[in-house]
Amino acid sequence: MRILICEDSVLLREGLVRLLEHGGHTVVAALPEASGLLEAVEANDPELCILDVRLPPTFTDEGILAALELRRLRPGLPVLVLSQYVEERYASELIAAQGGAFGYLLKDRVADVGEFIESVRRIAGGATVLDPEVVAQLLTRRSRDDRMRALTERERTVLAALAEGRSNQAIAALLFLSEASVEKHITAIFQKLQLEPDGGGNRRVLAAIAHFESIGSSSTVASDADRPSQYPQTGALA
């Protein structure tokens, strides 16, 4: 896979290059800042872009703006955003933006090489992969929504796993349920969130987005008490 990296930290940038190339991928460009990103994409035609949330010169929203622009101009290009912390407003903006496959992971996930490489593969393959910490916080913030209150505790647990990008089979294994039971829960979730069949299989992503639409701008990471407790808190994105 041809991958473009945009990360200001020299150590992380070089670490990502080595990690990805060791995994059999080709890093076509490794940029320290967002300026020149679009030109680099045009010149190198990557199959996946990995961007830091905060980039020079202001270290505020350069990476987010670049990711949003990429998703607008190149909707078929998968984008993986890396963040040091859960930045709720940025996460919700990116999730809601029109575009292709997308991932939002905390940088700590890079330390689990196998998991990170699998996430990269899945995003490049068209999946939406969200860090469990991001999902936990956004679902907690969104829990006041009427549609969210209509869900049972089990449905909310299934939705949290679904929003992380897990397949029905993976959700069943995680929650010790049959796949048939998972399918019934997901059908109920779609109905309660008023998501009609669209013929394109996008309701799984829309189900997560529906929970994020009215999120505020708080960026405080959810505490352990706030996280869904029905399944283990793990970085696995099966």
Short mmCIF file of N, CA and C in Angstrom, two decimals, residues 61-235:
data_model
loop_
_atom_site.label_atom_id
_atom_site.label_comp_id
_atom_site.label_asym_id
_atom_site.label_seq_id
_atom_site.Cartn_x
_atom_site.Cartn_y
_atom_site.Cartn_z
N ASP A 61 -5.31 23.57 14.63
CA ASP A 61 -6.22 22.78 13.81
C ASP A 61 -5.71 22.54 12.39
N GLU A 62 -4.41 22.75 12.16
CA GLU A 62 -3.89 22.57 10.80
C GLU A 62 -4.14 21.15 10.27
N GLY A 63 -3.90 20.16 11.10
CA GLY A 63 -4.10 18.79 10.67
C GLY A 63 -5.55 18.47 10.38
N ILE A 64 -6.45 19.00 11.23
CA ILE A 64 -7.88 18.78 11.03
C ILE A 64 -8.35 19.43 9.73
N LEU A 65 -7.93 20.68 9.52
CA LEU A 65 -8.32 21.37 8.30
C LEU A 65 -7.80 20.64 7.06
N ALA A 66 -6.59 20.13 7.16
CA ALA A 66 -6.02 19.39 6.04
C ALA A 66 -6.80 18.11 5.78
N ALA A 67 -7.19 17.42 6.85
CA ALA A 67 -7.96 16.18 6.71
C ALA A 67 -9.32 16.46 6.10
N LEU A 68 -9.98 17.53 6.56
CA LEU A 68 -11.28 17.90 6.02
C LEU A 68 -11.18 18.26 4.54
N GLU A 69 -10.10 18.96 4.18
CA GLU A 69 -9.90 19.34 2.79
C GLU A 69 -9.66 18.11 1.92
N LEU A 70 -8.87 17.17 2.45
CA LEU A 70 -8.62 15.93 1.71
C LEU A 70 -9.91 15.16 1.48
N ARG A 71 -10.75 15.10 2.54
CA ARG A 71 -12.00 14.35 2.42
C ARG A 71 -12.96 15.03 1.44
N ARG A 72 -12.81 16.35 1.28
CA ARG A 72 -13.66 17.08 0.34
C ARG A 72 -13.15 16.92 -1.09
N LEU A 73 -11.84 17.09 -1.28
CA LEU A 73 -11.27 17.07 -2.62
C LEU A 73 -11.02 15.66 -3.15
N ARG A 74 -10.68 14.76 -2.23
CA ARG A 74 -10.38 13.38 -2.63
C ARG A 74 -11.23 12.42 -1.81
N PRO A 75 -12.55 12.39 -2.02
CA PRO A 75 -13.44 11.59 -1.19
C PRO A 75 -13.15 10.09 -1.22
N GLY A 76 -12.44 9.64 -2.24
CA GLY A 76 -12.12 8.22 -2.30
C GLY A 76 -10.84 7.86 -1.59
N LEU A 77 -10.14 8.86 -1.04
CA LEU A 77 -8.85 8.63 -0.38
C LEU A 77 -9.05 8.36 1.11
N PRO A 78 -8.72 7.17 1.60
CA PRO A 78 -8.84 6.90 3.04
C PRO A 78 -7.91 7.79 3.86
N VAL A 79 -8.41 8.27 4.99
CA VAL A 79 -7.63 9.17 5.85
C VAL A 79 -7.64 8.63 7.28
N LEU A 80 -6.47 8.56 7.89
CA LEU A 80 -6.32 8.17 9.29
C LEU A 80 -5.75 9.35 10.06
N VAL A 81 -6.49 9.83 11.05
CA VAL A 81 -6.05 10.95 11.88
C VAL A 81 -5.54 10.41 13.21
N LEU A 82 -4.36 10.89 13.61
CA LEU A 82 -3.78 10.51 14.90
C LEU A 82 -3.84 11.70 15.84
N SER A 83 -4.19 11.45 17.09
CA SER A 83 -4.32 12.53 18.07
C SER A 83 -3.70 12.10 19.40
N GLN A 84 -3.10 13.06 20.09
CA GLN A 84 -2.51 12.76 21.40
C GLN A 84 -3.59 12.52 22.43
N TYR A 85 -4.68 13.26 22.33
CA TYR A 85 -5.79 13.15 23.28
C TYR A 85 -7.11 13.07 22.51
N VAL A 86 -8.18 12.73 23.20
CA VAL A 86 -9.51 12.76 22.58
C VAL A 86 -9.91 14.21 22.40
N GLU A 87 -10.04 14.65 21.17
CA GLU A 87 -10.47 16.02 20.88
C GLU A 87 -11.86 15.91 20.27
N GLU A 88 -12.85 16.03 21.14
CA GLU A 88 -14.23 15.68 20.80
C GLU A 88 -14.77 16.47 19.62
N ARG A 89 -14.55 17.78 19.61
CA ARG A 89 -15.09 18.61 18.53
C ARG A 89 -14.49 18.21 17.20
N TYR A 90 -13.16 18.03 17.18
CA TYR A 90 -12.50 17.64 15.94
C TYR A 90 -12.97 16.28 15.47
N ALA A 91 -13.11 15.34 16.40
CA ALA A 91 -13.54 13.99 16.02
C ALA A 91 -14.91 14.03 15.39
N SER A 92 -15.84 14.77 15.99
CA SER A 92 -17.20 14.81 15.46
C SER A 92 -17.25 15.49 14.11
N GLU A 93 -16.43 16.54 13.90
CA GLU A 93 -16.39 17.22 12.60
C GLU A 93 -15.91 16.27 11.51
N LEU A 94 -14.87 15.51 11.81
CA LEU A 94 -14.31 14.61 10.82
C LEU A 94 -15.25 13.45 10.51
N ILE A 95 -15.90 12.94 11.55
CA ILE A 95 -16.82 11.82 11.35
C ILE A 95 -18.00 12.25 10.50
N ALA A 96 -18.49 13.47 10.75
CA ALA A 96 -19.66 13.96 10.03
C ALA A 96 -19.34 14.42 8.62
N ALA A 97 -18.06 14.69 8.33
CA ALA A 97 -17.68 15.20 7.01
C ALA A 97 -17.91 14.15 5.93
N GLN A 98 -18.28 14.63 4.75
CA GLN A 98 -18.43 13.73 3.62
C GLN A 98 -17.05 13.28 3.17
N GLY A 99 -16.95 12.04 2.78
CA GLY A 99 -15.66 11.52 2.32
C GLY A 99 -15.64 10.02 2.37
N GLY A 100 -14.47 9.46 2.10
CA GLY A 100 -14.34 8.02 2.05
C GLY A 100 -14.01 7.42 3.40
N ALA A 101 -13.28 6.31 3.37
CA ALA A 101 -12.92 5.59 4.60
C ALA A 101 -12.14 6.51 5.53
N PHE A 102 -12.32 6.29 6.82
CA PHE A 102 -11.78 7.23 7.80
C PHE A 102 -11.43 6.52 9.11
N GLY A 103 -10.37 7.00 9.76
CA GLY A 103 -10.01 6.49 11.07
C GLY A 103 -9.57 7.62 11.98
N TYR A 104 -9.88 7.49 13.28
CA TYR A 104 -9.43 8.45 14.28
C TYR A 104 -8.90 7.63 15.45
N LEU A 105 -7.58 7.65 15.64
CA LEU A 105 -6.96 6.85 16.68
C LEU A 105 -6.07 7.72 17.56
N LEU A 106 -5.97 7.35 18.82
CA LEU A 106 -5.01 7.99 19.70
C LEU A 106 -3.62 7.46 19.39
N LYS A 107 -2.60 8.31 19.57
CA LYS A 107 -1.24 7.93 19.22
C LYS A 107 -0.74 6.75 20.03
N ASP A 108 -1.29 6.56 21.24
CA ASP A 108 -0.88 5.43 22.06
C ASP A 108 -1.12 4.10 21.34
N ARG A 109 -2.09 4.06 20.42
CA ARG A 109 -2.42 2.81 19.73
C ARG A 109 -1.28 2.35 18.83
N VAL A 110 -0.41 3.27 18.42
CA VAL A 110 0.70 2.91 17.55
C VAL A 110 1.63 1.92 18.25
N ALA A 111 1.68 1.99 19.58
CA ALA A 111 2.56 1.10 20.34
C ALA A 111 2.18 -0.36 20.18
N ASP A 112 0.90 -0.63 19.95
CA ASP A 112 0.47 -1.99 19.66
C ASP A 112 0.56 -2.18 18.15
N VAL A 113 1.71 -2.64 17.71
CA VAL A 113 2.01 -2.66 16.28
C VAL A 113 1.00 -3.48 15.49
N GLY A 114 0.70 -4.67 15.97
CA GLY A 114 -0.23 -5.53 15.26
C GLY A 114 -1.59 -4.90 15.10
N GLU A 115 -2.09 -4.31 16.18
CA GLU A 115 -3.41 -3.66 16.15
C GLU A 115 -3.39 -2.45 15.21
N PHE A 116 -2.31 -1.67 15.27
CA PHE A 116 -2.23 -0.48 14.43
C PHE A 116 -2.19 -0.85 12.95
N ILE A 117 -1.37 -1.81 12.60
CA ILE A 117 -1.27 -2.24 11.21
C ILE A 117 -2.60 -2.78 10.71
N GLU A 118 -3.32 -3.51 11.57
CA GLU A 118 -4.62 -4.03 11.20
C GLU A 118 -5.61 -2.88 10.97
N SER A 119 -5.55 -1.85 11.82
CA SER A 119 -6.42 -0.69 11.65
C SER A 119 -6.12 0.01 10.33
N VAL A 120 -4.84 0.16 10.01
CA VAL A 120 -4.45 0.77 8.74
C VAL A 120 -5.02 -0.03 7.57
N ARG A 121 -4.90 -1.34 7.66
CA ARG A 121 -5.40 -2.20 6.58
C ARG A 121 -6.91 -2.05 6.42
N ARG A 122 -7.63 -2.01 7.53
CA ARG A 122 -9.08 -1.93 7.47
C ARG A 122 -9.55 -0.59 6.93
N ILE A 123 -8.89 0.49 7.34
CA ILE A 123 -9.26 1.82 6.83
C ILE A 123 -9.01 1.89 5.33
N ALA A 124 -7.85 1.39 4.90
CA ALA A 124 -7.54 1.39 3.48
C ALA A 124 -8.55 0.55 2.70
N GLY A 125 -9.13 -0.44 3.36
CA GLY A 125 -10.11 -1.30 2.73
C GLY A 125 -11.52 -0.74 2.72
N GLY A 126 -11.69 0.47 3.29
CA GLY A 126 -13.00 1.11 3.24
C GLY A 126 -13.73 1.22 4.55
N ALA A 127 -13.11 0.78 5.66
CA ALA A 127 -13.79 0.79 6.96
C ALA A 127 -13.65 2.14 7.66
N THR A 128 -14.55 2.39 8.59
CA THR A 128 -14.43 3.51 9.51
C THR A 128 -13.98 2.94 10.85
N VAL A 129 -12.81 3.37 11.34
CA VAL A 129 -12.24 2.84 12.57
C VAL A 129 -12.05 3.97 13.57
N LEU A 130 -12.75 3.87 14.70
CA LEU A 130 -12.66 4.90 15.74
C LEU A 130 -12.03 4.32 16.99
N ASP A 131 -11.16 5.10 17.61
CA ASP A 131 -10.52 4.67 18.84
C ASP A 131 -11.58 4.43 19.92
N PRO A 132 -11.45 3.35 20.71
CA PRO A 132 -12.43 3.10 21.78
C PRO A 132 -12.60 4.28 22.73
N GLU A 133 -11.52 5.02 23.00
CA GLU A 133 -11.63 6.19 23.88
C GLU A 133 -12.52 7.26 23.24
N VAL A 134 -12.39 7.44 21.94
CA VAL A 134 -13.22 8.42 21.23
C VAL A 134 -14.67 8.00 21.29
N VAL A 135 -14.92 6.73 20.99
CA VAL A 135 -16.29 6.22 21.01
C VAL A 135 -16.90 6.36 22.39
N ALA A 136 -16.14 5.99 23.44
CA ALA A 136 -16.66 6.06 24.80
C ALA A 136 -17.06 7.47 25.17
N GLN A 137 -16.21 8.45 24.82
CA GLN A 137 -16.51 9.82 25.19
C GLN A 137 -17.69 10.38 24.41
N LEU A 138 -17.70 10.12 23.11
CA LEU A 138 -18.77 10.66 22.29
C LEU A 138 -20.12 10.05 22.64
N LEU A 139 -20.13 8.76 22.91
CA LEU A 139 -21.39 8.12 23.30
C LEU A 139 -21.87 8.64 24.65
N THR A 140 -20.93 8.90 25.57
CA THR A 140 -21.31 9.44 26.86
C THR A 140 -21.93 10.82 26.72
N ARG A 141 -21.30 11.67 25.90
CA ARG A 141 -21.82 13.02 25.68
C ARG A 141 -23.18 12.99 25.01
N ARG A 142 -23.36 12.02 24.13
CA ARG A 142 -24.58 11.97 23.34
C ARG A 142 -25.73 11.27 24.07
N SER A 143 -25.45 10.73 25.26
CA SER A 143 -26.44 9.90 25.94
C SER A 143 -27.70 10.67 26.31
N ARG A 144 -27.66 11.99 26.29
CA ARG A 144 -28.85 12.78 26.63
C ARG A 144 -29.82 12.90 25.46
N ASP A 145 -29.38 12.52 24.27
CA ASP A 145 -30.23 12.61 23.10
C ASP A 145 -31.43 11.68 23.22
N ASP A 146 -32.60 12.13 22.76
CA ASP A 146 -33.81 11.33 22.85
C ASP A 146 -33.66 9.97 22.19
N ARG A 147 -33.02 9.96 21.03
CA ARG A 147 -32.85 8.69 20.33
C ARG A 147 -31.96 7.75 21.13
N MET A 148 -30.95 8.31 21.78
CA MET A 148 -30.06 7.48 22.57
C MET A 148 -30.80 6.90 23.78
N ARG A 149 -31.66 7.71 24.37
CA ARG A 149 -32.41 7.24 25.53
C ARG A 149 -33.38 6.12 25.17
N ALA A 150 -33.75 6.05 23.89
CA ALA A 150 -34.66 5.00 23.45
C ALA A 150 -33.98 3.64 23.39
N LEU A 151 -32.64 3.62 23.37
CA LEU A 151 -31.92 2.36 23.28
C LEU A 151 -31.81 1.69 24.65
N THR A 152 -31.86 0.38 24.65
CA THR A 152 -31.63 -0.38 25.87
C THR A 152 -30.13 -0.37 26.17
N GLU A 153 -29.77 -0.77 27.39
CA GLU A 153 -28.35 -0.82 27.75
C GLU A 153 -27.59 -1.77 26.82
N ARG A 154 -28.19 -2.91 26.51
CA ARG A 154 -27.53 -3.85 25.62
C ARG A 154 -27.36 -3.25 24.22
N GLU A 155 -28.37 -2.54 23.74
CA GLU A 155 -28.27 -1.91 22.42
C GLU A 155 -27.18 -0.84 22.41
N ARG A 156 -27.05 -0.11 23.50
CA ARG A 156 -26.01 0.91 23.57
C ARG A 156 -24.63 0.27 23.57
N THR A 157 -24.50 -0.87 24.22
CA THR A 157 -23.23 -1.58 24.22
C THR A 157 -22.88 -2.08 22.83
N VAL A 158 -23.88 -2.65 22.14
CA VAL A 158 -23.67 -3.11 20.77
C VAL A 158 -23.32 -1.94 19.87
N LEU A 159 -24.00 -0.80 20.04
CA LEU A 159 -23.72 0.38 19.23
C LEU A 159 -22.30 0.88 19.46
N ALA A 160 -21.83 0.87 20.71
CA ALA A 160 -20.47 1.31 21.00
C ALA A 160 -19.46 0.45 20.25
N ALA A 161 -19.69 -0.86 20.24
CA ALA A 161 -18.79 -1.76 19.53
C ALA A 161 -18.90 -1.56 18.02
N LEU A 162 -20.12 -1.35 17.54
CA LEU A 162 -20.35 -1.11 16.12
C LEU A 162 -19.64 0.16 15.67
N ALA A 163 -19.72 1.21 16.49
CA ALA A 163 -19.11 2.48 16.14
C ALA A 163 -17.60 2.41 16.10
N GLU A 164 -17.01 1.43 16.79
CA GLU A 164 -15.57 1.23 16.73
C GLU A 164 -15.15 0.55 15.43
N GLY A 165 -16.14 0.13 14.63
CA GLY A 165 -15.85 -0.50 13.35
C GLY A 165 -15.85 -2.00 13.40
N ARG A 166 -16.37 -2.59 14.48
CA ARG A 166 -16.37 -4.05 14.61
C ARG A 166 -17.44 -4.68 13.72
N SER A 167 -17.15 -5.84 13.21
CA SER A 167 -18.11 -6.61 12.44
C SER A 167 -19.10 -7.27 13.38
N ASN A 168 -20.20 -7.77 12.82
CA ASN A 168 -21.19 -8.50 13.65
C ASN A 168 -20.54 -9.69 14.34
N GLN A 169 -19.68 -10.38 13.62
CA GLN A 169 -19.01 -11.54 14.18
C GLN A 169 -18.12 -11.13 15.36
N ALA A 170 -17.40 -10.02 15.20
CA ALA A 170 -16.51 -9.55 16.27
C ALA A 170 -17.31 -9.08 17.48
N ILE A 171 -18.45 -8.42 17.24
CA ILE A 171 -19.30 -7.98 18.33
C ILE A 171 -19.85 -9.18 19.09
N ALA A 172 -20.27 -10.20 18.35
CA ALA A 172 -20.80 -11.41 18.98
C ALA A 172 -19.75 -12.06 19.88
N ALA A 173 -18.50 -12.14 19.39
CA ALA A 173 -17.43 -12.74 20.19
C ALA A 173 -17.11 -11.88 21.40
N LEU A 174 -17.12 -10.58 21.23
CA LEU A 174 -16.79 -9.66 22.32
C LEU A 174 -17.81 -9.71 23.45
N LEU A 175 -19.09 -9.79 23.09
CA LEU A 175 -20.17 -9.72 24.07
C LEU A 175 -20.77 -11.09 24.41
N PHE A 176 -20.16 -12.15 23.87
CA PHE A 176 -20.62 -13.51 24.14
C PHE A 176 -22.09 -13.68 23.73
N LEU A 177 -22.40 -13.21 22.53
CA LEU A 177 -23.74 -13.33 21.98
C LEU A 177 -23.66 -14.13 20.68
N SER A 178 -24.79 -14.61 20.22
CA SER A 178 -24.84 -15.22 18.90
C SER A 178 -24.89 -14.11 17.85
N GLU A 179 -24.44 -14.41 16.63
CA GLU A 179 -24.51 -13.42 15.58
C GLU A 179 -25.95 -13.02 15.28
N ALA A 180 -26.88 -13.98 15.43
CA ALA A 180 -28.29 -13.67 15.21
C ALA A 180 -28.79 -12.64 16.21
N SER A 181 -28.34 -12.76 17.48
CA SER A 181 -28.74 -11.79 18.50
C SER A 181 -28.16 -10.42 18.20
N VAL A 182 -26.92 -10.38 17.74
CA VAL A 182 -26.28 -9.11 17.38
C VAL A 182 -27.05 -8.45 16.24
N GLU A 183 -27.43 -9.24 15.25
CA GLU A 183 -28.19 -8.71 14.12
C GLU A 183 -29.52 -8.12 14.57
N LYS A 184 -30.19 -8.77 15.52
CA LYS A 184 -31.46 -8.26 16.04
C LYS A 184 -31.25 -6.94 16.77
N HIS A 185 -30.18 -6.87 17.57
CA HIS A 185 -29.90 -5.63 18.30
C HIS A 185 -29.60 -4.49 17.32
N ILE A 186 -28.82 -4.78 16.29
CA ILE A 186 -28.46 -3.74 15.33
C ILE A 186 -29.68 -3.27 14.54
N THR A 187 -30.56 -4.20 14.19
CA THR A 187 -31.80 -3.83 13.52
C THR A 187 -32.63 -2.89 14.40
N ALA A 188 -32.71 -3.22 15.69
CA ALA A 188 -33.46 -2.37 16.63
C ALA A 188 -32.82 -1.00 16.75
N ILE A 189 -31.49 -0.95 16.75
CA ILE A 189 -30.77 0.33 16.84
C ILE A 189 -31.09 1.19 15.63
N PHE A 190 -31.03 0.60 14.45
CA PHE A 190 -31.33 1.35 13.23
C PHE A 190 -32.75 1.92 13.28
N GLN A 191 -33.68 1.11 13.76
CA GLN A 191 -35.08 1.56 13.83
C GLN A 191 -35.24 2.71 14.81
N LYS A 192 -34.61 2.60 15.99
CA LYS A 192 -34.76 3.63 17.01
C LYS A 192 -34.03 4.91 16.63
N LEU A 193 -32.98 4.78 15.83
CA LEU A 193 -32.25 5.97 15.36
C LEU A 193 -32.83 6.50 14.05
N GLN A 194 -33.90 5.86 13.60
CA GLN A 194 -34.62 6.30 12.41
C GLN A 194 -33.72 6.30 11.17
N LEU A 195 -32.97 5.24 11.02
CA LEU A 195 -32.08 5.09 9.88
C LEU A 195 -32.68 4.07 8.93
N GLU A 196 -33.12 4.56 7.79
CA GLU A 196 -33.75 3.70 6.80
C GLU A 196 -32.68 3.03 5.93
N PRO A 197 -32.99 1.86 5.37
CA PRO A 197 -32.04 1.21 4.45
C PRO A 197 -31.72 2.13 3.29
N ASP A 198 -30.41 2.21 2.94
CA ASP A 198 -30.01 3.11 1.86
C ASP A 198 -29.44 2.36 0.67
N GLY A 199 -29.37 1.05 0.79
CA GLY A 199 -28.86 0.27 -0.33
C GLY A 199 -27.36 0.27 -0.45
N GLY A 200 -26.67 1.11 0.35
CA GLY A 200 -25.22 1.19 0.24
C GLY A 200 -24.48 0.66 1.44
N GLY A 201 -25.20 0.15 2.42
CA GLY A 201 -24.55 -0.39 3.61
C GLY A 201 -23.94 0.67 4.50
N ASN A 202 -24.45 1.91 4.43
CA ASN A 202 -23.85 2.99 5.21
C ASN A 202 -24.50 3.21 6.58
N ARG A 203 -25.52 2.43 6.89
CA ARG A 203 -26.23 2.70 8.15
C ARG A 203 -25.35 2.46 9.38
N ARG A 204 -24.37 1.59 9.28
CA ARG A 204 -23.49 1.35 10.42
C ARG A 204 -22.72 2.63 10.78
N VAL A 205 -22.22 3.31 9.75
CA VAL A 205 -21.51 4.57 9.99
C VAL A 205 -22.49 5.65 10.42
N LEU A 206 -23.65 5.72 9.77
CA LEU A 206 -24.64 6.73 10.13
C LEU A 206 -25.15 6.55 11.55
N ALA A 207 -25.20 5.31 12.02
CA ALA A 207 -25.63 5.06 13.39
C ALA A 207 -24.69 5.73 14.38
N ALA A 208 -23.39 5.67 14.09
CA ALA A 208 -22.42 6.34 14.95
C ALA A 208 -22.53 7.85 14.80
N ILE A 209 -22.63 8.33 13.57
CA ILE A 209 -22.72 9.77 13.33
C ILE A 209 -23.94 10.37 14.01
N ALA A 210 -25.06 9.63 14.01
CA ALA A 210 -26.29 10.14 14.62
C ALA A 210 -26.09 10.47 16.08
N HIS A 211 -25.15 9.79 16.73
CA HIS A 211 -24.88 10.04 18.14
C HIS A 211 -23.96 11.23 18.35
N PHE A 212 -23.28 11.65 17.28
CA PHE A 212 -22.25 12.68 17.43
C PHE A 212 -22.69 14.06 16.97
N GLU A 213 -23.87 14.17 16.38
CA GLU A 213 -24.27 15.41 15.72
C GLU A 213 -24.35 16.61 16.65
N SER A 214 -24.82 16.42 17.88
CA SER A 214 -25.04 17.56 18.76
C SER A 214 -24.02 17.64 19.88
N ILE A 215 -22.85 17.05 19.65
CA ILE A 215 -21.81 17.05 20.69
C ILE A 215 -21.23 18.46 20.84
N GLY A 216 -20.94 18.81 22.08
CA GLY A 216 -20.33 20.11 22.34
C GLY A 216 -18.86 20.10 22.01
N SER A 217 -18.15 21.10 22.47
CA SER A 217 -16.74 21.25 22.12
C SER A 217 -15.81 20.80 23.24
N SER A 218 -16.33 20.18 24.30
CA SER A 218 -15.47 19.73 25.40
C SER A 218 -14.49 18.70 24.90
N SER A 219 -13.26 18.76 25.37
CA SER A 219 -12.23 17.80 24.95
C SER A 219 -11.70 16.99 26.11
N THR A 220 -12.45 16.94 27.21
CA THR A 220 -12.01 16.17 28.37
C THR A 220 -12.22 14.69 28.11
N VAL A 221 -11.20 13.89 28.35
CA VAL A 221 -11.32 12.46 28.14
C VAL A 221 -12.27 11.88 29.17
N ALA A 222 -13.15 10.98 28.71
CA ALA A 222 -14.11 10.37 29.61
C ALA A 222 -13.40 9.56 30.68
N SER A 223 -13.93 9.60 31.90
CA SER A 223 -13.37 8.82 32.98
C SER A 223 -13.80 7.38 32.84
N ASP A 224 -13.14 6.49 33.61
CA ASP A 224 -13.51 5.08 33.57
C ASP A 224 -14.96 4.89 33.94
N ALA A 225 -15.48 5.70 34.85
CA ALA A 225 -16.86 5.56 35.28
C ALA A 225 -17.84 5.94 34.18
N ASP A 226 -17.40 6.78 33.25
CA ASP A 226 -18.27 7.24 32.17
C ASP A 226 -18.33 6.28 31.01
N ARG A 227 -17.37 5.37 30.92
CA ARG A 227 -17.30 4.50 29.77
C ARG A 227 -18.31 3.38 29.86
N PRO A 228 -18.76 2.87 28.70
CA PRO A 228 -19.63 1.71 28.71
C PRO A 228 -18.95 0.57 29.45
N SER A 229 -19.64 -0.07 30.38
CA SER A 229 -19.02 -1.07 31.24
C SER A 229 -19.41 -2.49 30.88
N GLN A 230 -20.23 -2.68 29.82
CA GLN A 230 -20.71 -4.01 29.52
C GLN A 230 -19.70 -4.84 28.77
N TYR A 231 -18.64 -4.22 28.24
CA TYR A 231 -17.62 -5.03 27.57
C TYR A 231 -16.27 -4.48 27.96
N PRO A 232 -15.20 -5.31 27.87
CA PRO A 232 -13.88 -4.90 28.33
C PRO A 232 -13.39 -3.67 27.59
N GLN A 233 -12.72 -2.77 28.33
CA GLN A 233 -12.11 -1.61 27.69
C GLN A 233 -10.79 -2.03 27.10
N THR A 234 -10.75 -2.13 25.79
CA THR A 234 -9.57 -2.60 25.11
C THR A 234 -9.33 -1.79 23.87
N GLY A 235 -8.11 -1.74 23.40
CA GLY A 235 -7.80 -1.02 22.18
C GLY A 235 -8.10 -1.83 20.94
#
